[in-house]
Short mmCIF file of C-alpha atoms in Angstrom, two decimals:
data_model
loop_
_atom_site.label_atom_id
_atom_site.label_comp_id
_atom_site.label_asym_id
_atom_site.label_seq_id
_atom_site.Cartn_x
_atom_site.Cartn_y
_atom_site.Cartn_z
CA MET A 1 -10.30 15.19 -21.24
CA LEU A 2 -12.81 14.84 -18.48
CA HIS A 3 -13.60 18.20 -16.85
CA PHE A 4 -14.65 18.53 -13.22
CA THR A 5 -15.32 21.27 -11.05
CA PRO A 6 -15.24 21.11 -7.13
CA ASP A 7 -18.57 20.16 -5.13
CA SER A 8 -20.39 20.53 -8.89
CA PRO A 9 -22.78 17.49 -9.47
CA SER A 10 -20.52 15.69 -11.82
CA SER A 11 -17.51 15.96 -9.30
CA ILE A 12 -19.95 14.48 -6.32
CA ILE A 13 -21.29 11.53 -8.78
CA ALA A 14 -17.40 10.77 -9.92
CA LEU A 15 -16.21 10.79 -6.11
CA LEU A 16 -19.13 8.58 -5.37
CA VAL A 17 -18.31 5.97 -8.16
CA CYS A 18 -14.34 6.33 -7.47
CA GLY A 19 -15.14 5.82 -3.53
CA LEU A 20 -17.12 2.88 -4.44
CA LEU A 21 -14.65 1.31 -6.69
CA VAL A 22 -12.07 1.76 -3.78
CA CYS A 23 -14.24 0.05 -1.18
CA VAL A 24 -15.13 -2.79 -3.98
CA PHE A 25 -11.47 -2.96 -4.26
CA GLU A 26 -10.34 -3.45 -0.38
CA PHE A 27 -13.58 -5.76 -0.20
CA VAL A 28 -12.04 -8.22 -3.14
CA ASN A 29 -8.50 -7.59 -1.30
CA GLY A 30 -10.32 -9.09 1.50
CA PHE A 31 -11.60 -12.40 0.09
CA HIS A 32 -8.51 -12.56 -2.00
CA ASP A 33 -5.98 -12.62 0.66
CA THR A 34 -7.94 -13.64 3.43
CA ALA A 35 -6.72 -17.40 2.23
CA ASN A 36 -3.03 -16.57 3.42
CA ALA A 37 -4.32 -16.61 7.05
CA VAL A 38 -7.18 -19.06 7.27
CA ALA A 39 -5.75 -21.90 5.16
CA THR A 40 -3.73 -23.41 8.08
CA VAL A 41 -6.56 -23.47 10.67
CA ILE A 42 -8.97 -24.77 8.12
CA TYR A 43 -6.85 -27.52 6.66
CA THR A 44 -5.42 -28.59 10.08
CA ARG A 45 -9.17 -28.65 11.40
CA SER A 46 -8.14 -26.41 14.14
CA LEU A 47 -11.42 -23.98 13.39
CA ARG A 48 -14.39 -24.48 11.28
CA ALA A 49 -14.33 -22.30 7.95
CA GLY A 50 -17.15 -19.95 9.20
CA THR A 51 -15.26 -19.56 12.60
CA ALA A 52 -12.09 -19.05 10.87
CA VAL A 53 -13.17 -16.23 8.37
CA VAL A 54 -15.01 -14.45 11.24
CA LEU A 55 -12.09 -14.50 13.21
CA SER A 56 -9.97 -13.34 10.81
CA GLY A 57 -12.19 -10.51 9.56
CA ILE A 58 -12.28 -9.32 13.20
CA MET A 59 -8.30 -9.20 13.60
CA ASN A 60 -8.38 -7.68 10.11
CA PHE A 61 -10.50 -4.67 11.41
CA LEU A 62 -8.36 -4.05 14.26
CA GLY A 63 -5.16 -4.38 12.42
CA VAL A 64 -6.54 -1.43 10.13
CA LEU A 65 -7.55 0.79 12.90
CA THR A 66 -4.22 0.47 15.10
CA GLY A 67 -1.78 1.01 11.62
CA GLY A 68 -0.34 3.94 10.87
CA LEU A 69 0.11 5.83 7.70
CA SER A 70 3.76 5.36 6.55
CA VAL A 71 2.69 2.71 3.81
CA ALA A 72 -0.18 4.47 2.54
CA TYR A 73 1.90 7.23 1.63
CA ALA A 74 4.88 5.32 0.63
CA MET A 75 2.43 4.07 -2.24
CA VAL A 76 0.79 7.49 -3.05
CA GLU A 77 4.09 9.32 -3.45
CA LEU A 78 4.67 6.96 -6.14
CA LEU A 79 2.54 9.43 -8.14
CA PRO A 80 3.90 12.63 -9.48
CA PRO A 81 2.79 15.95 -7.39
CA ASP A 82 0.58 17.42 -10.07
CA VAL A 83 -1.71 14.13 -10.10
CA LEU A 84 -1.62 14.60 -6.42
CA SER A 85 -2.86 17.88 -6.48
CA PRO A 86 -5.27 18.54 -9.43
CA PRO A 87 -6.22 22.33 -9.47
CA ASP A 88 -9.86 21.62 -10.24
CA GLY A 89 -10.41 17.83 -10.04
CA THR A 90 -9.66 17.11 -13.91
CA PRO A 91 -7.38 14.33 -13.77
CA ALA A 92 -8.61 12.44 -10.49
CA VAL A 93 -11.26 10.74 -12.30
CA PRO A 94 -8.75 9.21 -14.96
CA MET A 95 -6.25 8.58 -12.50
CA LEU A 96 -8.65 6.82 -10.08
CA LEU A 97 -10.58 4.79 -12.77
CA SER A 98 -7.22 3.38 -14.27
CA LEU A 99 -5.72 2.48 -10.75
CA PHE A 100 -9.05 0.64 -9.20
CA GLY A 101 -10.01 -1.00 -12.85
CA THR A 102 -6.77 -2.34 -13.40
CA ALA A 103 -6.25 -3.48 -10.01
CA LEU A 104 -9.77 -5.20 -9.34
CA VAL A 105 -9.33 -6.75 -13.01
CA TRP A 106 -6.16 -8.56 -12.25
CA ASN A 107 -7.25 -9.52 -9.03
CA LEU A 108 -10.31 -11.28 -10.04
CA LEU A 109 -8.55 -12.88 -12.87
CA THR A 110 -6.26 -14.30 -10.59
CA TRP A 111 -8.82 -15.35 -7.92
CA ARG A 112 -10.87 -17.26 -10.79
CA ALA A 113 -8.20 -19.19 -11.29
CA GLY A 114 -7.42 -19.92 -7.72
CA ILE A 115 -3.73 -18.42 -7.78
CA PRO A 116 -2.67 -16.85 -4.82
CA ASN A 117 -1.69 -13.24 -6.48
CA SER A 118 -0.58 -9.88 -4.56
CA SER A 119 -3.25 -6.99 -4.30
CA SER A 120 -0.01 -4.90 -3.40
CA HIS A 121 1.42 -5.93 -6.99
CA CYS A 122 -1.66 -4.87 -8.46
CA VAL A 123 -1.98 -1.42 -7.00
CA ILE A 124 1.38 -0.56 -7.32
CA GLY A 125 1.69 -1.68 -10.74
CA ALA A 126 -1.36 0.42 -11.58
CA ILE A 127 0.40 3.48 -9.65
CA VAL A 128 3.54 3.24 -11.66
CA GLY A 129 1.26 2.85 -15.05
CA VAL A 130 -0.50 6.15 -14.18
CA ALA A 131 2.79 7.83 -13.61
CA ILE A 132 3.91 6.73 -17.07
CA GLY A 133 0.91 7.65 -18.45
CA ASP A 134 0.71 11.25 -16.78
CA ALA A 135 4.50 11.72 -18.04
CA LEU A 136 3.18 10.50 -21.72
CA VAL A 137 0.19 13.08 -21.80
CA HIS A 138 2.57 16.28 -20.32
CA ALA A 139 5.24 15.06 -22.73
CA ARG A 140 7.65 14.67 -19.97
CA SER A 141 10.35 12.40 -20.00
CA LEU A 142 10.16 9.09 -17.91
CA SER A 143 13.21 9.86 -15.72
CA GLU A 144 11.26 13.21 -14.54
CA GLY A 145 7.69 11.88 -14.38
CA VAL A 146 8.38 8.74 -12.28
CA ASP A 147 9.82 8.52 -8.96
CA TRP A 148 12.49 5.54 -9.81
CA HIS A 149 13.86 5.72 -6.22
CA GLN A 150 10.73 5.44 -4.73
CA VAL A 151 9.37 2.62 -7.28
CA THR A 152 12.59 0.63 -6.56
CA LYS A 153 12.52 0.73 -2.84
CA VAL A 154 9.03 -0.58 -2.98
CA LEU A 155 10.04 -3.05 -5.26
CA GLU A 156 12.78 -4.38 -3.46
CA ALA A 157 10.60 -4.56 -0.58
CA LEU A 158 8.10 -6.74 -2.24
CA ALA A 159 11.18 -8.85 -4.14
CA VAL A 160 12.96 -9.73 -0.91
CA SER A 161 10.23 -10.41 1.56
CA PRO A 162 8.92 -13.76 -0.17
CA LEU A 163 12.61 -14.68 0.07
CA LEU A 164 12.62 -14.18 3.80
CA GLY A 165 9.45 -15.76 4.09
CA LEU A 166 10.71 -19.02 2.46
CA VAL A 167 13.99 -19.06 4.47
CA GLY A 168 12.47 -18.01 7.42
CA ALA A 169 9.62 -20.47 7.77
CA ALA A 170 12.15 -23.32 6.37
CA LEU A 171 14.65 -22.68 9.44
CA PHE A 172 11.67 -21.99 11.86
CA TYR A 173 10.17 -25.32 11.10
CA LEU A 174 13.60 -27.04 11.61
CA ALA A 175 13.99 -25.48 14.92
CA MET A 176 10.54 -26.18 16.04
CA ARG A 177 11.35 -29.67 15.01
CA GLY A 178 14.56 -30.13 16.85
CA VAL A 179 12.94 -28.55 20.06
CA VAL A 180 9.67 -29.57 20.21
CA LYS A 181 8.92 -33.33 19.94
CA ASP A 182 5.44 -33.62 20.47
CA PRO A 183 4.06 -35.82 17.29
CA ALA A 184 0.74 -33.96 16.79
CA LEU A 185 2.81 -31.15 15.53
CA TYR A 186 4.08 -33.19 12.64
CA GLN A 187 0.93 -35.15 11.44
CA PRO A 188 -1.43 -33.87 9.14
CA PRO A 189 -5.24 -34.12 10.60
CA THR A 190 -7.17 -37.34 10.48
CA GLY A 191 -10.73 -36.89 9.80
CA ASP A 192 -12.61 -33.86 11.25
CA ALA A 193 -10.86 -34.25 14.77
CA PRO A 194 -8.82 -30.79 15.62
CA PRO A 195 -5.22 -30.92 16.81
CA ARG A 196 -5.12 -31.62 20.48
CA GLY A 197 -4.70 -28.59 23.34
CA TRP A 198 -1.66 -26.41 22.75
CA VAL A 199 -1.26 -27.26 19.04
CA ARG A 200 -4.88 -26.22 18.03
CA TRP A 201 -4.49 -22.89 19.68
CA LEU A 202 -0.98 -22.33 18.42
CA LEU A 203 -2.39 -22.26 14.94
CA VAL A 204 -5.57 -20.35 15.87
CA ALA A 205 -3.00 -17.63 17.37
CA SER A 206 -0.72 -17.71 14.30
CA CYS A 207 -4.00 -17.29 12.11
CA SER A 208 -5.17 -14.10 14.42
CA GLY A 209 -1.48 -12.83 13.77
CA VAL A 210 -1.30 -12.93 10.17
CA SER A 211 -4.89 -11.27 10.21
CA PHE A 212 -4.04 -8.87 12.15
CA SER A 213 -0.67 -7.90 10.32
CA HIS A 214 -2.64 -8.22 6.99
CA GLY A 215 -5.13 -5.10 8.06
CA ASN A 216 -2.26 -3.25 9.57
CA ASN A 217 -0.30 -3.41 5.97
CA ASP A 218 -2.88 -3.90 3.67
CA GLY A 219 -5.45 -1.68 5.20
CA GLN A 220 -2.80 1.34 4.73
CA LYS A 221 -2.77 0.85 0.99
CA SER A 222 -6.73 1.21 0.92
CA ILE A 223 -6.44 4.33 3.00
CA GLY A 224 -3.99 5.81 0.78
CA LEU A 225 -6.45 5.00 -2.25
CA ILE A 226 -9.43 6.54 -0.30
CA MET A 227 -7.65 9.59 0.17
CA LEU A 228 -6.55 9.90 -3.46
CA ALA A 229 -10.37 9.63 -4.31
CA VAL A 230 -11.37 12.49 -1.56
CA VAL A 231 -8.64 14.81 -2.16
CA GLY A 232 -8.90 14.36 -5.85
CA LEU A 233 -12.26 15.36 -6.06
CA MET A 234 -13.11 17.36 -2.91
CA PRO A 235 -9.67 19.05 -2.73
CA ALA A 236 -11.19 22.51 -1.01
CA LEU A 237 -12.29 20.38 2.12
CA TYR A 238 -9.66 17.61 2.50
CA ALA A 239 -6.49 19.29 0.61
CA LEU A 240 -4.69 20.11 3.46
CA ASN A 241 -4.73 18.20 7.24
CA PRO A 242 -7.04 20.72 9.64
CA LEU A 243 -4.55 19.81 12.66
CA GLU A 244 -1.34 20.82 10.89
CA ALA A 245 -2.76 23.88 8.43
CA HIS A 246 -1.33 26.32 10.81
CA ARG A 247 2.15 25.30 9.57
CA LEU A 248 1.36 27.17 6.45
CA PRO A 249 2.37 29.79 5.45
CA LEU A 250 5.86 28.64 6.18
CA PRO A 251 8.22 30.96 8.07
CA VAL A 252 10.71 32.76 5.91
CA ALA A 253 13.40 31.07 7.44
CA GLN A 254 12.22 27.65 7.04
CA ALA A 255 11.43 28.63 3.03
CA THR A 256 14.45 30.12 2.52
CA HIS A 257 16.57 27.13 3.93
CA ILE A 258 14.48 24.74 1.73
CA GLU A 259 14.96 27.20 -1.23
CA THR A 260 18.61 27.08 -0.81
CA LEU A 261 19.06 23.55 -0.49
CA LEU A 262 16.85 22.84 -3.90
CA GLU A 263 18.60 25.54 -5.83
CA GLN A 264 22.23 24.39 -4.59
CA TYR A 265 21.72 20.59 -5.59
CA ASP A 266 19.11 20.78 -8.26
CA HIS A 267 21.75 20.78 -11.18
CA ASN A 268 19.85 18.55 -13.57
CA GLY A 269 17.20 20.84 -13.33
CA LEU A 270 14.63 17.84 -12.77
CA ARG A 271 13.15 19.85 -9.66
CA ALA A 272 12.41 23.11 -11.33
CA GLU A 273 8.53 22.64 -10.11
CA ALA A 274 10.13 22.09 -6.56
CA LEU A 275 11.86 25.54 -6.45
CA ALA A 276 9.40 27.41 -7.84
CA ALA A 277 6.90 25.83 -5.40
CA ALA A 278 9.31 26.84 -2.82
CA ALA A 279 9.88 30.34 -3.62
CA ARG A 280 5.94 30.58 -3.84
CA LEU A 281 5.65 29.45 -0.32
CA LYS A 282 8.49 31.98 0.65
CA ALA A 283 6.56 34.49 -0.90
CA GLU A 284 3.44 33.86 0.97
CA GLY A 285 5.39 33.60 4.34
CA GLU A 286 6.92 37.05 3.57
CA ALA A 287 3.55 38.65 2.89
CA ALA A 288 2.10 36.88 6.08
CA ALA A 289 4.78 38.53 8.08
CA GLN A 290 4.64 41.90 6.65
CA HIS A 291 0.87 41.87 7.27
CA ALA A 292 0.70 40.60 10.87
CA GLY A 293 -1.73 41.84 12.73
CA THR A 294 -3.53 43.27 9.52
CA THR A 295 -5.62 42.15 6.58
CA PRO A 296 -3.60 41.81 3.44
CA GLN A 297 -4.68 43.25 0.10
CA ASP A 298 -4.41 40.11 -1.64
CA GLY A 299 -6.28 37.10 -0.24
CA PRO A 300 -4.48 33.85 0.42
CA ARG A 301 -4.10 31.25 -2.02
CA THR A 302 -6.41 28.16 -2.10
CA VAL A 303 -5.53 25.24 0.03
CA VAL A 304 -5.48 23.05 -3.24
CA ALA A 305 -2.61 25.44 -4.34
CA GLN A 306 -0.73 25.21 -0.99
CA ARG A 307 -1.19 21.44 -1.18
CA ALA A 308 0.26 21.27 -4.70
CA ASP A 309 3.25 23.47 -3.84
CA VAL A 310 4.03 21.21 -0.46
CA PHE A 311 4.08 17.97 -2.58
CA GLU A 312 6.48 19.47 -5.12
CA VAL A 313 8.57 20.52 -2.20
CA LEU A 314 8.59 17.13 -0.42
CA ALA A 315 9.40 15.70 -4.00
CA GLY A 316 12.33 17.90 -4.36
CA LEU A 317 13.58 17.61 -0.99
CA LYS A 318 13.24 13.74 -1.25
CA GLN A 319 15.86 14.01 -4.29
CA VAL A 320 18.15 15.78 -2.58
CA GLU A 321 18.25 13.03 0.35
CA HIS A 322 19.14 10.68 -2.37
CA VAL A 323 22.01 12.58 -4.09
CA SER A 324 25.14 11.05 -3.25
CA SER A 325 27.08 14.08 -3.87
CA VAL A 326 25.48 15.99 -1.16
CA PRO A 327 27.19 16.37 2.15
CA GLY A 328 25.82 14.01 4.91
CA ALA A 329 24.56 16.85 7.15
CA GLU A 330 22.64 18.51 4.25
CA ARG A 331 21.15 15.62 3.19
CA ALA A 332 19.85 14.90 7.03
CA GLN A 333 18.41 18.73 6.98
CA ALA A 334 16.69 17.76 3.64
CA LYS A 335 14.95 14.84 5.65
CA LYS A 336 14.29 16.71 8.90
CA LEU A 337 12.62 19.65 6.81
CA ARG A 338 10.65 17.15 4.58
CA GLN A 339 9.39 14.92 7.78
CA GLY A 340 8.31 18.35 9.14
CA LEU A 341 6.08 19.22 6.29
CA GLN A 342 4.55 15.77 5.65
CA PRO A 343 1.71 16.04 8.32
CA VAL A 344 0.32 18.97 6.41
CA VAL A 345 -0.77 16.97 3.41
CA GLU A 346 -0.23 13.53 4.61
CA PHE A 347 -3.01 12.34 6.59
CA ALA A 348 -6.46 10.51 7.06
CA PRO A 349 -9.72 11.24 9.05
CA TRP A 350 -10.94 8.70 11.47
CA TRP A 351 -13.85 8.00 9.06
CA VAL A 352 -11.66 7.19 6.16
CA ARG A 353 -9.82 4.31 8.50
CA LEU A 354 -13.39 2.95 9.60
CA LEU A 355 -14.39 2.54 6.02
CA SER A 356 -11.11 0.94 4.97
CA ALA A 357 -11.23 -1.51 7.96
CA LEU A 358 -14.96 -2.40 7.29
CA CYS A 359 -14.52 -3.19 3.53
CA LEU A 360 -11.56 -5.37 4.31
CA SER A 361 -12.70 -7.24 7.42
CA LEU A 362 -16.44 -8.03 5.21
CA GLY A 363 -14.28 -8.94 2.26
CA THR A 364 -12.18 -11.40 4.54
CA MET A 365 -15.60 -13.45 5.50
CA ILE A 366 -16.26 -14.52 1.94
CA GLY A 367 -14.46 -15.88 -1.20
CA TYR A 368 -11.66 -17.80 0.46
CA LYS A 369 -12.30 -21.68 -0.83
CA ARG A 370 -10.48 -21.22 -4.07
CA ILE A 371 -7.05 -20.02 -2.85
CA VAL A 372 -7.33 -21.93 0.80
CA ARG A 373 -7.46 -25.31 -1.28
CA THR A 374 -4.23 -24.13 -3.29
CA LEU A 375 -2.32 -23.27 -0.11
CA GLY A 376 -3.60 -26.15 1.60
CA GLU A 377 -3.15 -28.74 -0.90
CA LYS A 378 -1.28 -27.92 -4.11
CA ILE A 379 1.90 -26.10 -2.80
CA GLY A 380 3.27 -29.22 -1.15
CA ARG A 381 3.47 -32.80 -1.99
CA THR A 382 1.48 -33.84 1.16
CA HIS A 383 -1.04 -32.49 3.18
CA LEU A 384 -0.16 -29.42 5.23
CA THR A 385 0.95 -29.92 8.61
CA PRO A 386 0.38 -28.02 11.91
CA ALA A 387 4.17 -27.42 12.45
CA GLN A 388 4.26 -26.04 8.86
CA GLY A 389 1.56 -23.69 8.82
CA ALA A 390 2.68 -22.43 12.27
CA SER A 391 6.14 -21.97 10.75
CA ALA A 392 4.79 -20.14 7.57
CA GLU A 393 2.33 -18.02 9.41
CA LEU A 394 4.34 -17.08 12.74
CA VAL A 395 7.38 -15.95 10.31
CA GLY A 396 4.81 -14.16 7.76
CA ALA A 397 2.95 -12.22 10.45
CA GLY A 398 6.35 -10.85 11.94
CA LEU A 399 7.61 -9.99 8.89
CA ILE A 400 4.36 -8.18 7.61
CA LEU A 401 3.72 -6.29 10.87
CA THR A 402 7.41 -5.16 10.97
CA ALA A 403 7.02 -3.72 7.38
CA GLY A 404 3.55 -2.31 8.16
CA TYR A 405 5.14 0.08 10.92
CA THR A 406 8.28 0.80 8.89
CA GLY A 407 6.50 2.01 5.74
CA LEU A 408 7.26 -0.81 3.28
CA PRO A 409 4.06 -1.99 1.43
CA VAL A 410 4.67 -5.88 1.30
CA SER A 411 2.56 -8.66 -0.22
CA THR A 412 0.76 -10.91 2.37
CA THR A 413 0.21 -13.41 -0.38
CA HIS A 414 3.85 -13.60 -1.50
CA ILE A 415 5.22 -14.01 2.10
CA ILE A 416 2.64 -16.65 3.40
CA THR A 417 2.67 -18.51 0.08
CA ALA A 418 6.54 -18.48 0.04
CA GLY A 419 6.51 -19.43 3.81
CA ILE A 420 4.43 -22.41 3.28
CA ALA A 421 6.60 -23.63 0.30
CA GLY A 422 9.74 -23.25 2.56
CA SER A 423 8.20 -24.96 5.34
CA MET A 424 7.25 -28.13 2.85
CA LEU A 425 11.10 -27.77 1.81
CA GLY A 426 12.05 -27.99 5.41
CA ALA A 427 10.24 -30.85 6.03
CA GLY A 428 11.69 -32.52 3.16
CA SER A 429 8.28 -33.01 1.31
CA GLY A 430 9.07 -30.86 -1.45
CA VAL A 431 6.55 -28.79 -3.75
CA GLN A 432 4.47 -29.55 -6.64
CA ASN A 433 6.31 -27.74 -9.42
CA GLY A 434 3.13 -27.15 -11.61
CA MET A 435 1.44 -25.37 -9.16
CA VAL A 436 4.70 -23.37 -7.86
CA GLY A 437 5.33 -22.22 -11.37
CA ARG A 438 1.66 -21.05 -12.07
CA ILE A 439 1.98 -18.77 -8.93
CA ALA A 440 5.47 -17.78 -10.11
CA LEU A 441 4.09 -17.00 -13.42
CA ALA A 442 1.47 -14.90 -11.97
CA TRP A 443 3.77 -12.85 -9.73
CA ILE A 444 6.13 -12.07 -12.53
CA ALA A 445 3.12 -11.05 -15.00
CA THR A 446 1.43 -9.01 -12.52
CA LEU A 447 3.63 -5.95 -12.52
CA PRO A 448 4.08 -5.54 -16.53
CA VAL A 449 0.53 -6.29 -17.05
CA THR A 450 -0.77 -3.85 -14.72
CA ILE A 451 1.58 -1.04 -15.46
CA LEU A 452 0.62 -1.23 -19.33
CA MET A 453 -3.16 -1.65 -18.46
CA ALA A 454 -3.30 1.22 -16.38
CA ALA A 455 -0.97 3.43 -18.39
CA GLY A 456 -2.98 2.87 -21.54
CA LEU A 457 -6.16 3.63 -19.77
CA PHE A 458 -5.17 6.84 -18.21
CA TYR A 459 -3.54 8.00 -21.29
CA VAL A 460 -7.07 7.28 -23.20
CA LEU A 461 -9.05 8.89 -20.59
CA SER A 462 -6.74 12.16 -20.81
CA LEU A 463 -6.97 12.89 -24.04
#
């Protein structure tokens, strides 16, 4: 196994390498996914390609900066607590190399083939693979080593959102056709002339909306990945949120309440670690209360140990929330206690947000041509029209933005691609079965391939 000590030269070098990898991944995410936003304005001649990608990059940048963190940690929580809080940075490098290496390879392969593929699927598959690899390394059962409830919740969002994009775009197109009679909306462009007046600006607005919502949702994913790198290798500096660290040690009454809930509803013993962590937090609170105003004989535990215990407790409380036999009132209490603890460990410094925004927006400005051509020409049997592009993008932007603020990691690629197909079906022009089949095959293959790659790589690097 690779060994690192905090603040050692090897840790600093590893941090730089892993930080570079996550930046490269977000850069690739930008140029892989930017076609989803700019395809319509380019293929309808509403904007020149250079202008479109610069606009998209700016809107992606703003989307990242104004987004929250719910999506970031919805993905991070797929990992087991012991990987999230390594005591000496040891598991961090195998975890990060497995995550970024797997996601990067698959992203680049699908981009090279001109297939719109989901960066979200790549990352989520890699995260699940790391969780499985960690369970194998520690000889734990997969039911204990992987939070399958969280995995199911994320996968449901990824599966349902493209269907909503497909149906929503088709219905939106039909409604537009019934209400707006301007023929300019329903005719493909001729030559290099842009659509006239309001049609052109409708498409520019829809492009901006998709770009902003993409930054808002996908930017959070890179924020979560950057925080994994920073906390995994420099835990002493970033293990706890400086603005919320005052919540520790926990008040004795709160720690006792948590301990009681975990003890009462952990009949299968799957959260023994959570119960032990709650006991340590309770003992720490009791010691703090006993020595209030004085200097205790034993120094406080390290922030890394505290972070590890908080993540264990959060995982245990989440499990209590999802046990159907637990009374509703007590599940609500578990949720309230979990939400009160989350800010202690789930945060991102301003510079992490800025770094994510820069990488995503810069990546947006290059590499778009292959997938733009697929979206504009190869999904439908006819050339994309302004109404079809606007329907796909307006519906897609709404879905992606909603998911970004509700903590669901969705795929911009899947939603927009499905939306374009839906608008083609709504228009009666049909789709090209060969290309749609290739896209569907990439979608289906992404999760099992990335899970197996990441699990195998993590296991090998952890030996």
